Coordinates of C-alpha atoms in Angstrom, one line a residue:
X1 CA 73.4 133.6 146.2
X2 CA 72.2 130.4 147.8
X3 CA 71.2 130.3 151.4
X4 CA 71.7 127.4 153.9
X5 CA 74.6 126.4 156.1
X6 CA 77.2 125.5 153.4
X7 CA 77.8 128.8 151.8
X8 CA 77.9 131.0 155.0
X9 CA 81.6 130.5 155.6
X10 CA 82.3 131.4 151.9
X11 CA 80.2 134.5 152.3
X12 CA 82.1 135.5 155.4
X13 CA 85.3 135.3 153.4
X14 CA 83.7 137.2 150.5
X15 CA 82.8 139.9 152.8
X16 CA 86.4 140.5 153.7
X17 CA 87.3 141.0 150.0
X18 CA 88.5 144.4 148.8
X19 CA 85.9 145.1 146.2
X20 CA 84.1 148.2 145.0
X21 CA 81.3 147.2 147.3
X22 CA 79.1 150.1 146.1
X23 CA 78.9 148.4 142.7
X24 CA 77.9 145.0 144.1
X25 CA 74.3 143.9 143.9
X26 CA 73.2 140.6 145.6
X27 CA 70.0 138.6 145.6
X28 CA 69.3 135.2 147.1
X29 CA 68.4 132.2 144.8
X30 CA 65.3 131.7 147.0
X31 CA 63.6 132.8 150.2
X32 CA 61.5 131.1 152.8
X33 CA 58.1 132.7 153.4
X34 CA 58.7 133.6 157.0
X35 CA 58.2 136.9 159.0
X36 CA 60.8 139.5 158.0
X37 CA 62.8 139.2 161.2
X38 CA 63.0 135.5 161.2
X39 CA 66.6 134.4 161.4
X40 CA 66.0 131.5 159.1
X41 CA 65.4 133.9 156.2
X42 CA 68.3 134.2 153.6
X43 CA 68.0 138.0 153.7
X44 CA 69.0 137.8 157.4
X45 CA 71.7 135.1 157.1
X46 CA 73.5 136.3 153.9
X47 CA 74.0 140.0 154.9
X48 CA 75.0 138.9 158.4
X49 CA 77.7 136.6 157.0
X50 CA 79.0 139.2 154.5
X51 CA 79.1 142.0 157.1
X52 CA 78.5 145.7 157.0
X53 CA 79.5 146.6 153.4
X54 CA 77.9 149.2 151.1
X55 CA 76.3 146.8 148.6
X56 CA 72.7 146.6 147.4
X57 CA 70.8 143.5 148.6
X58 CA 67.6 142.8 146.7
X59 CA 65.2 141.3 149.2
X60 CA 62.3 139.0 148.4
X61 CA 59.1 140.3 150.2
X62 CA 58.4 136.6 151.1
X63 CA 56.4 137.6 154.2
X64 CA 53.7 138.6 151.7
X65 CA 53.4 134.9 150.6
X66 CA 54.9 133.0 147.6
X67 CA 52.6 134.4 144.9
X68 CA 52.9 138.1 145.9
X69 CA 56.6 137.8 146.5
X70 CA 57.3 136.2 143.0
X71 CA 55.1 138.8 141.3
X72 CA 56.9 141.6 143.1
X73 CA 60.4 140.3 142.2
X74 CA 59.8 139.4 138.6
X75 CA 60.7 142.9 137.3
X76 CA 63.5 143.3 139.8
X77 CA 65.2 140.1 138.6
X78 CA 64.5 141.0 135.0
X79 CA 66.6 144.1 135.5
X80 CA 69.4 142.2 137.2
X81 CA 70.0 139.5 134.6
X82 CA 72.3 138.5 133.3
X83 CA 74.1 137.8 136.6
X84 CA 77.9 138.1 136.7
X85 CA 78.0 135.0 138.9
X86 CA 75.5 132.7 140.4
X87 CA 76.4 130.7 143.7
X88 CA 74.3 127.8 144.6
X89 CA 74.3 124.9 147.0
X90 CA 73.2 121.3 146.5
X91 CA 70.8 119.6 148.9
X92 CA 71.0 116.0 150.0
X93 CA 68.0 115.3 147.8
X94 CA 69.5 117.1 144.8
X95 CA 67.6 120.3 145.1
X96 CA 69.2 123.7 144.5
X97 CA 67.5 127.1 145.3
X98 CA 63.9 126.0 146.1
X99 CA 63.8 123.8 142.9
X100 CA 63.2 120.3 144.1
X101 CA 63.6 116.9 142.2
X102 CA 60.4 115.5 140.7
X103 CA 58.8 118.9 140.2
X104 CA 58.3 120.8 137.0
X105 CA 61.4 122.9 136.1
X106 CA 60.1 124.6 132.9
X107 CA 58.9 128.1 133.5
X108 CA 58.4 131.2 131.4
X109 CA 59.0 133.4 134.4
X110 CA 62.2 134.3 136.3
X111 CA 60.7 133.9 139.8
X112 CA 58.1 131.3 141.0
X113 CA 56.1 130.7 144.1
X114 CA 56.9 127.3 145.8
X115 CA 54.3 125.4 147.8
X116 CA 54.6 122.1 149.7
X117 CA 58.4 122.2 149.9
X118 CA 59.8 118.9 151.1
X119 CA 62.0 121.1 153.5
X120 CA 60.4 123.4 156.0
X121 CA 58.9 125.8 155.7
X122 CA 56.5 124.6 152.9
X123 CA 56.0 128.0 151.3
X124 CA 58.9 129.7 149.5
X125 CA 59.8 131.8 146.5
X126 CA 62.6 130.9 144.1
X127 CA 64.5 132.0 141.0
X128 CA 63.8 129.7 138.2
X129 CA 66.3 127.8 135.8
X130 CA 65.4 130.6 133.3
X131 CA 66.8 133.2 135.7
X132 CA 69.7 131.2 137.2
X133 CA 71.1 130.2 133.9
X134 CA 71.6 133.8 132.8
X135 CA 75.2 133.9 133.9
X136 CA 78.7 133.2 132.6
X137 CA 79.7 131.4 135.8
X138 CA 77.8 129.1 138.0
X139 CA 79.5 128.0 141.2
X140 CA 78.1 125.2 143.3
X141 CA 79.3 124.8 146.9
X142 CA 78.9 121.2 148.2
X143 CA 80.0 119.9 151.6
X144 CA 79.4 116.9 153.7
X145 CA 79.0 113.2 153.2
X146 CA 75.3 113.5 153.2
X147 CA 75.5 115.2 149.8
X148 CA 77.8 112.6 148.1
X149 CA 75.0 110.8 146.4
X150 CA 73.4 114.1 145.2
X151 CA 76.8 115.3 143.8
X152 CA 77.3 112.0 142.0
X153 CA 73.8 112.4 140.4
X154 CA 74.6 115.8 139.4
X155 CA 78.0 114.8 137.9
X156 CA 76.4 111.9 136.1
X157 CA 73.7 114.0 134.5
X158 CA 70.8 112.6 136.5
X159 CA 67.3 114.3 136.3
X160 CA 67.9 116.7 139.3
X161 CA 67.4 120.4 139.2
X162 CA 71.1 121.5 138.8
X163 CA 71.2 119.6 135.5
X164 CA 68.3 121.8 134.2
X165 CA 70.3 125.0 134.8
X166 CA 72.8 125.4 132.0
X167 CA 75.6 127.9 132.1
X168 CA 78.8 128.4 129.9
X169 CA 81.1 127.6 132.9
X170 CA 80.1 125.5 135.9
X171 CA 82.5 125.3 138.9
X172 CA 81.8 122.8 141.6
X173 CA 83.7 123.4 144.9
X174 CA 83.3 120.5 147.3
X175 CA 85.0 119.0 150.3
X176 CA 86.4 115.4 150.3
X177 CA 83.5 114.2 152.3
X178 CA 81.0 115.1 149.5
X179 CA 83.2 113.8 146.8
X180 CA 85.2 110.8 147.9
X181 CA 83.9 107.3 148.3
X182 CA 84.3 106.1 151.8
X183 CA 85.9 102.7 152.5

């Protein structure tokens, strides 16, 4: 699951679904290297949005730093793939997870440390295209006029991270502000 502002409403609705929650396992696409109780962490925001359900949330130990967190999560992610569904966002700069344009996207691992992120905080840990592409269904949630250019780049096959994450089915859910040209 992607963090950030866009998917929180969707996760709140997801949390109201009548599922066999004891069979649900969730993991964020990335995590900020912040103290464990920091509200900016995805492992705080995502469970808060979903609510008190009995699912398993696989938390990145990002407070240990990017390298140690990536190393700790490699085997966990290896046991989780293939994912049933991957939900990602799209940043104004075309990033997804903590995979940023202009950076190397070819990795042999499933989880990577990220340094010098253009978005704060600079240190993060992220699933790689190798991990994220191990799904039958990839869903992108894109909202706001600020993401219109990034969405067009994505749809036109530009060299941005989402176009390096293949999946058999890709569904893009966007609002009119992100998709429509404004007069």
